[in-house]
Coordinates of C-alpha atoms in Angstrom, one line a residue:
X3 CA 40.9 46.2 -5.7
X4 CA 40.3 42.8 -7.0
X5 CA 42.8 40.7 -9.0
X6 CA 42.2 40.3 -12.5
X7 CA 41.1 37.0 -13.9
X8 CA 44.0 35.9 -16.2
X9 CA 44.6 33.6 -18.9
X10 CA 46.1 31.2 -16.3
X11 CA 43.3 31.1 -14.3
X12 CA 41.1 29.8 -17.0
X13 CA 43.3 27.3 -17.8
X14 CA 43.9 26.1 -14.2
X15 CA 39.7 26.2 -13.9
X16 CA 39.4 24.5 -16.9
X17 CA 41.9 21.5 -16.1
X18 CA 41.2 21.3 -12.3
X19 CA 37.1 20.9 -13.6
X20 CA 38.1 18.3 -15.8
X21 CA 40.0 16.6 -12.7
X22 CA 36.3 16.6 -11.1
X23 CA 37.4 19.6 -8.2
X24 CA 34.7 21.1 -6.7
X25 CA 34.2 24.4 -7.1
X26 CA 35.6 24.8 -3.7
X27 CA 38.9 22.7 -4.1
X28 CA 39.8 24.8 -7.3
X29 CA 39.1 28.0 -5.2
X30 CA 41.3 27.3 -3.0
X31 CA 43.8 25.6 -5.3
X32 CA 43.9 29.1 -7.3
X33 CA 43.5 31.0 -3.8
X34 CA 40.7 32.6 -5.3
X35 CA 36.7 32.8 -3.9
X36 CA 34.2 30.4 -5.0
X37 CA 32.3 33.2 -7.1
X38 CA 35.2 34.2 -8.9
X39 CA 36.1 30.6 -10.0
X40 CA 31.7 30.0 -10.8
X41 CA 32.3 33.3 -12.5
X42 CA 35.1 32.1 -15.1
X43 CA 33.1 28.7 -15.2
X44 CA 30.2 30.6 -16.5
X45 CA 32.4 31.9 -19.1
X46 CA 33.1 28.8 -21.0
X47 CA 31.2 27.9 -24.0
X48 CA 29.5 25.9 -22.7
X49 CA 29.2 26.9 -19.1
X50 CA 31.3 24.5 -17.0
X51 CA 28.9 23.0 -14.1
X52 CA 29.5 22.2 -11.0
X53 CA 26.5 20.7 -10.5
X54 CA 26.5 17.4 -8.3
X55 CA 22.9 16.0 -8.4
X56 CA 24.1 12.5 -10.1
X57 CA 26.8 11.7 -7.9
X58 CA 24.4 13.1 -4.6
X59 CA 21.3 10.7 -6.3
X60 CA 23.9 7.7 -6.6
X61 CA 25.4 8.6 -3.4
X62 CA 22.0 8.5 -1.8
X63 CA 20.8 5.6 -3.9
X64 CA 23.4 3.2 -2.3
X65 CA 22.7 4.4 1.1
X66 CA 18.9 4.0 0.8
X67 CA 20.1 -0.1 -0.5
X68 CA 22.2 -0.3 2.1
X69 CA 20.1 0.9 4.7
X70 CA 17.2 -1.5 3.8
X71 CA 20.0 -4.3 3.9
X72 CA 20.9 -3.8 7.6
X73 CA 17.3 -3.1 8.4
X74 CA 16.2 -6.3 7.2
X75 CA 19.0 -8.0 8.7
X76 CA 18.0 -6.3 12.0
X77 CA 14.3 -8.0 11.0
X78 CA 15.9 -11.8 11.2
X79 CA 17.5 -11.1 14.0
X80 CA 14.7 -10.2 15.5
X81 CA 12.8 -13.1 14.6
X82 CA 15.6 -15.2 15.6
X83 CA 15.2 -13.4 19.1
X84 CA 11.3 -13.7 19.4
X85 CA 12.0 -17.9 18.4
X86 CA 14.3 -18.1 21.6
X87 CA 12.4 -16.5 23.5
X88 CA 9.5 -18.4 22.9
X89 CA 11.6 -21.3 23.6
X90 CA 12.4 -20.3 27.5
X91 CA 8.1 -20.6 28.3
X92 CA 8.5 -23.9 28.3
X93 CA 12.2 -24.5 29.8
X94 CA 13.0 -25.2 33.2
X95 CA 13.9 -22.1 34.8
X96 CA 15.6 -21.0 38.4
X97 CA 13.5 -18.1 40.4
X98 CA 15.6 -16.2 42.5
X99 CA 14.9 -13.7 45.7
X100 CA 16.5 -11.7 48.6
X101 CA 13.9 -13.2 51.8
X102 CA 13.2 -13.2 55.4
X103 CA 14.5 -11.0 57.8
X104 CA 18.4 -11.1 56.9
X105 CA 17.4 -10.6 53.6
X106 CA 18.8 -13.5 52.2
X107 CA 19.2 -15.0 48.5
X108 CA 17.2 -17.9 47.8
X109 CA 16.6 -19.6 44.8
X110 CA 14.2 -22.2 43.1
X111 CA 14.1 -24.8 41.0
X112 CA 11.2 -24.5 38.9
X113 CA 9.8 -26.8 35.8
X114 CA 9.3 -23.9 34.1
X115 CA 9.0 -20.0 34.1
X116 CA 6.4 -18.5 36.7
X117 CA 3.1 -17.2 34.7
X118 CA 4.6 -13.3 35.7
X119 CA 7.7 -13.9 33.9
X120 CA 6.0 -16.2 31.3
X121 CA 3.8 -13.2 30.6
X122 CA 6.7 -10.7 30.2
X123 CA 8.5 -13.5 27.5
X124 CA 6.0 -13.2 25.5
X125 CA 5.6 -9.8 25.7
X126 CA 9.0 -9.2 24.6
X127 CA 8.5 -12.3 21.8
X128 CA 5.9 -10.1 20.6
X129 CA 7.6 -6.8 20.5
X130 CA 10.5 -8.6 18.5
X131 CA 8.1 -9.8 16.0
X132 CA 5.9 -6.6 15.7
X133 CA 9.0 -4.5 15.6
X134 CA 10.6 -7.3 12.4
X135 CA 7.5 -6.8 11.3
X136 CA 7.7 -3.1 11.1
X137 CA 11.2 -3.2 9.4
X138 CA 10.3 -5.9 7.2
X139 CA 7.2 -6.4 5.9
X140 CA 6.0 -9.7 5.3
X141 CA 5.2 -10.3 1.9
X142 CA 2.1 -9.2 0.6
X143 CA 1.8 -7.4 4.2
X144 CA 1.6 -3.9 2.3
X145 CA -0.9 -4.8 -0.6
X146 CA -3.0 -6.3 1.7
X147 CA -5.4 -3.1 1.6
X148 CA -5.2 -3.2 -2.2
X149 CA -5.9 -7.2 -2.0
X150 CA -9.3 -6.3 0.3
X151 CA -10.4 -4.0 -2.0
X152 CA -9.7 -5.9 -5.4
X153 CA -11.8 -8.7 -3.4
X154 CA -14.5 -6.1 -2.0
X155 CA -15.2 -5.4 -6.3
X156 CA -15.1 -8.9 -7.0
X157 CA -17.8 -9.4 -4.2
X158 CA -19.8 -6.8 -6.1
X159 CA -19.6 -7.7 -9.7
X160 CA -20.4 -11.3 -8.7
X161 CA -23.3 -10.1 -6.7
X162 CA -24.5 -7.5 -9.2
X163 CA -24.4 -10.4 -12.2
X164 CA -26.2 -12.7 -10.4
X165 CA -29.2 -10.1 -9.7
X166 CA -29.1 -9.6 -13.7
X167 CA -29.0 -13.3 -14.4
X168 CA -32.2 -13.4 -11.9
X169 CA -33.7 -10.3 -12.7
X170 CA -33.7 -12.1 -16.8
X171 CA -34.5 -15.3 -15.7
X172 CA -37.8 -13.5 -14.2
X173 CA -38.4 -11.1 -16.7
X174 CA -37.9 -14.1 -19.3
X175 CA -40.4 -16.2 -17.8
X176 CA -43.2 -13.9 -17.2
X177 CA -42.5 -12.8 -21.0
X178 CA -42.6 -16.2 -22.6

């Protein structure tokens, strides 16, 4: 049979709620089940809560900022890394081979990159900027849509006035 709920362990509820306890931490502080301590909670007037949506939305409001912090910083570093890449097309650079028969290493001296490997630089300048890009937005990169269309209406209104100012200059005309 199950232990009575006491006097004491609406107190302890009571105080160990006002500590902030979970309803878990009080449970096990009383050695009683979760449901039994929700159950004397229930009983106060008013209800005690144990609800934790404020502190979960802060909680996840900080991460979401922080997040976008490090994913920003990620998007200047990877524009730092596109800008040095983008540097090495035009640097003298050393081209280097296992050849002949022995399989040897040689090695070249060149004035700059061969086109192959000036190809795959800026392949992977690109991907660094696309990939900031993605993580960062440039400004005014995600209204541009909204910036077309606002432009698209102008177009319109513009053309639609001038066909009434003409359509009145001709109407005006063959009137007077």
């Amino acid at each position: 049979m199950a232990r009575p709920i006491t006097d004491e362990d609406r107190r302890r509820v009571r105080e160990l709620h006002a500590q902030d306890k979970s309803r878990n931490e009080i449970a096990r502080a009383l050695g009683r089940s979760p449901s039994t301590v929700s159950k004397i909670a229930g009983q106060f007037d008013p209800p005690l809560s144990f609800d934790r949506a404020p502190q979960v939305e802060a909680a996840t409001r900080v991460r979401t900022a922080d997040l976008a912090a490090r994913r920003a910083a990620l998007a200047l570093a990877l524009q730092d890394d596109a800008e040095r890449l983008r540097v090495q097309l035009w640097q003298p650079a050393v081209h280097g081979e296992f050849a002949g028969k022995e399989g040897h290493w040689q090695h070249v001296n060149l004035d700059q990159p061969r086109f192959v490997d000036q190809r795959q630089i800026i392949a992977s300048a690109q991907t660094a900027v696309s990939t900031s890009l993605r993580l960062a937005p440039a400004e005014g990169g995600e209204n541009a849509e909204q910036v077309r269309s606002m432009l698209g209406v102008l177009g319109e209104a513009l053309t639609q006035a001038a066909n009434d100012d003409q359509a009145h200059d001709d109407g005006g005309a063959a009137g007077g």
